[in-house]
XYZ file of C-alpha atoms in Angstrom:
301
model
C -4.548 2.935 12.959
C -1.007 2.385 13.873
C 0.763 5.327 14.496
C -0.275 6.269 15.013
C -0.964 3.750 14.348
C -3.252 4.534 13.782
C 0.137 5.880 15.829
C 2.904 4.073 17.454
C 3.941 0.942 19.174
C 1.427 -1.023 21.146
C 1.131 -4.370 22.879
C -1.459 -7.062 22.474
C -3.572 -7.371 25.585
C -2.610 -10.477 27.499
C 0.608 -11.040 25.522
C 3.728 -12.042 27.402
C 6.867 -9.853 27.253
C 8.655 -12.554 25.252
C 5.890 -12.683 22.663
C 5.843 -8.886 22.342
C 9.612 -8.775 21.884
C 9.503 -11.514 19.280
C 6.824 -9.662 17.317
C 8.826 -6.436 17.303
C 12.054 -8.177 16.290
C 10.257 -9.934 13.479
C 8.928 -6.616 12.229
C 12.375 -5.037 12.390
C 13.756 -8.024 10.471
C 11.245 -7.486 7.705
C 12.188 -3.809 7.640
C 15.898 -4.553 7.228
C 15.224 -6.999 4.427
C 13.062 -4.416 2.672
C 15.752 -1.771 2.942
C 18.432 -4.122 1.664
C 16.369 -4.871 -1.409
C 15.817 -1.111 -2.038
C 12.626 -1.864 -3.878
C 9.082 -0.638 -3.543
C 6.226 -2.875 -2.473
C 5.337 -3.484 -6.122
C 8.856 -4.685 -6.917
C 9.958 -1.571 -8.801
C 13.254 0.169 -7.911
C 12.888 2.629 -5.052
C 12.303 6.233 -6.016
C 15.193 8.637 -5.777
C 15.404 10.240 -2.346
C 13.902 13.704 -2.037
C 14.667 16.463 0.440
C 11.420 17.005 2.300
C 13.087 18.653 5.281
C 12.424 15.686 7.557
C 15.381 13.794 9.016
C 15.685 10.057 9.659
C 13.748 8.367 11.236
C 11.005 10.982 10.665
C 11.567 10.864 6.893
C 10.850 7.141 6.720
C 12.137 4.833 3.975
C 13.670 6.944 1.171
C 11.741 5.117 -1.536
C 8.404 6.310 -0.158
C 9.152 9.762 1.244
C 8.034 11.481 -1.971
C 4.519 10.047 -1.579
C 3.799 11.819 1.706
C 2.179 15.271 1.875
C 4.354 18.253 1.018
C 4.282 21.563 2.873
C 1.412 23.803 1.797
C 2.336 26.689 -0.469
C -1.009 28.518 -0.601
C -3.866 29.105 1.878
C -6.260 27.059 -0.235
C -4.235 23.905 0.440
C -4.767 24.057 4.208
C -6.672 20.987 5.396
C -7.532 20.110 1.810
C -8.229 16.363 1.378
C -6.299 14.212 -1.095
C -9.205 13.225 -3.273
C -9.867 9.737 -4.608
C -7.675 9.852 -7.706
C -4.587 10.858 -5.730
C -5.378 8.297 -3.034
C -5.632 5.492 -5.578
C -2.353 6.549 -7.192
C -0.528 6.611 -3.836
C -2.037 3.261 -2.896
C -0.664 1.738 -6.083
C 2.825 3.045 -5.328
C 2.867 1.554 -1.838
C 1.612 -1.813 -3.059
C -2.157 -1.637 -2.523
C -5.207 -1.427 -4.771
C -8.964 -1.270 -4.358
C -9.278 -5.053 -4.533
C -7.214 -5.290 -1.332
C -9.708 -3.262 0.715
C -12.430 -4.749 2.864
C -15.775 -5.298 1.187
C -18.500 -2.814 2.058
C -20.123 -5.405 4.329
C -16.839 -6.254 6.065
C -16.157 -2.560 6.606
C -19.600 -2.006 8.123
C -19.241 -5.046 10.365
C -15.759 -4.146 11.637
C -16.685 -0.539 12.416
C -19.992 -1.393 14.072
C -18.803 -4.234 16.295
C -20.339 -6.899 14.054
C -19.021 -10.012 12.358
C -17.380 -13.004 14.016
C -15.674 -11.825 17.199
C -16.730 -8.210 16.689
C -16.341 -5.678 19.496
C -18.315 -2.454 19.804
C -15.700 -1.046 22.187
C -12.864 -1.673 19.740
C -14.978 -0.425 16.842
C -15.458 2.881 18.645
C -11.679 3.279 18.962
C -11.220 2.562 15.250
C -13.945 5.032 14.294
C -12.379 7.725 16.485
C -9.056 7.151 14.710
C -10.697 7.579 11.333
C -12.318 10.816 12.461
C -9.030 12.253 13.729
C -6.967 11.274 10.685
C -9.547 12.630 8.213
C -10.123 15.910 10.059
C -9.945 17.821 6.772
C -12.277 20.372 5.171
C -15.865 19.238 5.542
C -15.012 16.704 8.266
C -14.704 18.670 11.545
C -13.980 17.092 14.912
C -16.310 18.311 17.658
C -15.210 19.006 21.218
C -16.449 20.696 24.382
C -14.839 24.078 23.725
C -17.441 26.747 24.470
C -20.124 24.128 24.072
C -19.919 21.808 21.080
C -17.344 23.400 18.793
C -15.895 22.146 15.491
C -12.207 22.214 14.601
C -10.340 21.203 11.432
C -6.611 20.782 12.006
C -5.383 17.726 10.091
C -2.749 19.578 8.049
C -1.073 20.692 11.281
C -0.948 17.129 12.597
C -3.082 18.214 15.543
C -6.615 17.669 16.797
C -8.819 18.775 19.672
C -9.913 15.959 21.979
C -13.457 15.745 23.420
C -12.318 17.655 26.509
C -11.141 20.610 24.440
C -7.414 19.925 24.670
C -5.199 20.478 21.638
C -2.727 17.638 21.067
C -0.883 15.541 18.518
C -2.769 12.447 17.330
C 0.252 10.508 18.623
C -0.334 11.762 22.167
C -0.710 8.972 24.724
C -4.252 10.215 25.378
C -5.398 9.896 21.751
C -7.401 6.995 20.275
C -4.883 7.043 17.420
C -2.255 5.972 19.946
C -4.469 3.709 22.032
C -5.481 1.712 18.965
C -2.046 0.155 18.617
C -2.724 -2.941 20.737
C -5.625 -3.655 18.387
C -3.258 -3.486 15.405
C -0.350 -5.425 16.869
C 0.351 -8.965 15.585
C -2.250 -11.227 17.165
C -4.414 -8.247 18.102
C -8.098 -7.640 17.509
C -7.935 -6.275 13.944
C -5.840 -9.103 12.481
C -7.861 -11.735 14.313
C -11.130 -10.213 13.140
C -9.939 -10.150 9.531
C -8.890 -13.797 9.601
C -12.223 -14.778 11.152
C -14.293 -12.772 8.678
C -12.898 -13.679 5.272
C -10.424 -10.794 4.990
C -7.143 -12.719 5.232
C -6.051 -11.496 1.801
C -6.567 -7.908 2.927
C -4.291 -8.537 5.889
C -1.656 -10.156 3.668
C -1.796 -7.240 1.228
C -1.282 -4.787 4.093
C 1.802 -6.593 5.390
C 3.259 -6.893 1.887
C 2.842 -3.163 1.288
C 5.003 -0.231 2.418
C 3.078 -0.360 5.709
C 5.556 -2.861 7.165
C 8.781 -0.950 6.554
C 7.231 2.419 7.395
C 5.796 1.132 10.675
C 9.331 0.526 11.941
C 10.387 4.086 11.146
C 7.209 5.301 12.809
C 7.936 3.300 15.936
C 11.449 4.759 16.150
C 10.151 8.285 15.585
C 7.672 8.100 18.416
C 10.135 6.712 20.895
C 12.288 9.856 20.693
C 9.551 12.489 20.554
C 8.469 12.801 24.184
C 5.008 13.786 25.347
C 4.506 16.453 22.657
C 4.898 14.061 19.696
C 5.803 16.879 17.317
C 8.323 16.682 14.464
C 10.830 19.336 13.385
C 11.106 20.066 9.681
C 14.119 22.030 8.445
C 14.412 23.113 4.835
C 15.972 26.157 3.215
C 17.317 27.226 6.583
C 13.798 27.446 8.042
C 12.677 25.156 10.865
C 9.089 24.493 11.853
C 7.055 21.977 13.811
C 4.232 19.698 12.711
C 2.349 16.927 14.454
C 3.664 13.373 14.270
C 0.789 12.181 12.078
C 2.126 14.283 9.172
C 5.655 12.843 9.221
C 6.096 10.710 6.068
C 6.304 7.203 7.599
C 3.404 7.757 9.985
C 1.232 9.378 7.345
C 1.847 6.451 4.975
C 1.175 3.879 7.707
C -2.134 5.529 8.510
C -2.940 5.955 4.827
C -2.470 2.228 4.242
C -4.690 1.356 7.190
C -7.471 3.686 6.091
C -7.211 2.520 2.498
C -7.787 -1.121 3.370
C -10.728 -0.114 5.559
C -12.319 1.908 2.782
C -10.459 3.739 -0.023
C -12.750 6.752 0.364
C -11.414 7.279 3.891
C -7.813 7.502 2.673
C -9.014 10.056 0.104
C -10.153 12.289 2.983
C -6.676 12.501 4.557
C -4.774 15.813 4.282
C -2.913 16.419 1.024
C -0.456 18.946 2.533
C 1.075 19.685 5.910
C 1.182 23.089 7.570
C 3.654 24.431 10.160
C 2.165 24.757 13.619
C 2.253 28.418 14.739
C 5.427 28.747 16.815
C 3.635 29.965 19.959
C 1.381 26.911 19.841
C 4.234 24.493 19.188
C 6.228 25.962 22.069
C 3.244 25.583 24.409
C 2.638 21.965 23.410
C 6.330 21.119 23.860
C 6.392 22.831 27.260
C 3.337 20.955 28.516
C 4.164 17.849 30.592
C 1.258 16.060 28.906
C 1.754 17.457 25.400
C -1.693 19.075 25.648
C -2.915 22.665 25.903
C -6.447 24.146 26.090
C -7.543 24.804 22.521
C -9.550 27.832 23.646
C -6.263 29.532 24.579
C -4.774 29.033 21.120
C -7.723 28.831 18.705
C -7.015 32.337 17.382
C -3.703 31.141 15.918
C -5.582 28.870 13.532
C -8.125 31.356 12.254
């Protein structure tokens, strides 16, 4: 929910520029303190840095980079979901556990517009984010391409919007980008949690790796233009993948889905896949970062 945020940086509706700046500076301050301590959210020493092929800021905090999806090495890994055991293990290493997640009733209320101060409009944005970020095998996204067509593209860090346009989930058009004002300090999600008995869930989120990784995610998106793709270079080979599969953004979104419902985090992609070069070039050349999926669907078959 945040980079994208469910993907990026957003502003609370009605907030003044001074308040927005203060919130961002506070978040950066927390990030710097976390880096200085070089410890994980659980207080253990940070893991040794690994070479994933992503550069800073796209690699995120070194202590967490090893938890993000690795590049697929076999066709069977494409769009394969994490699974619950792996999700629970990753959650533990970023400072979260099942007890930190919303209760089943709180989850239903938040995602249906219920509870104190609930909003059906905001719930629809949150639900769209979940659908995009868990677009793995068995969970297709449907769009108006030749009627009502399914697509499964999570490992590529791409999705097809309702109008049939292929884009990064961090695209300005995507719900995963538009959700950020709801996630910002003082925004809808935090307010709803405090008003509905989920303050401890909110505290757990901010004490986890979410906080430090969100800063890296913010920096990554600011330098990635309309396309919102990330270059990975390893072993002399460079390839592109959508922003949602870069380590800090994937972990931010993982944390958000996990506190909503651990089973949602388990449905996120376990591996990332390089976007076919012709498709990546087209997305980068588009002024909106979008291309008709019908023109490029064959590259994903």
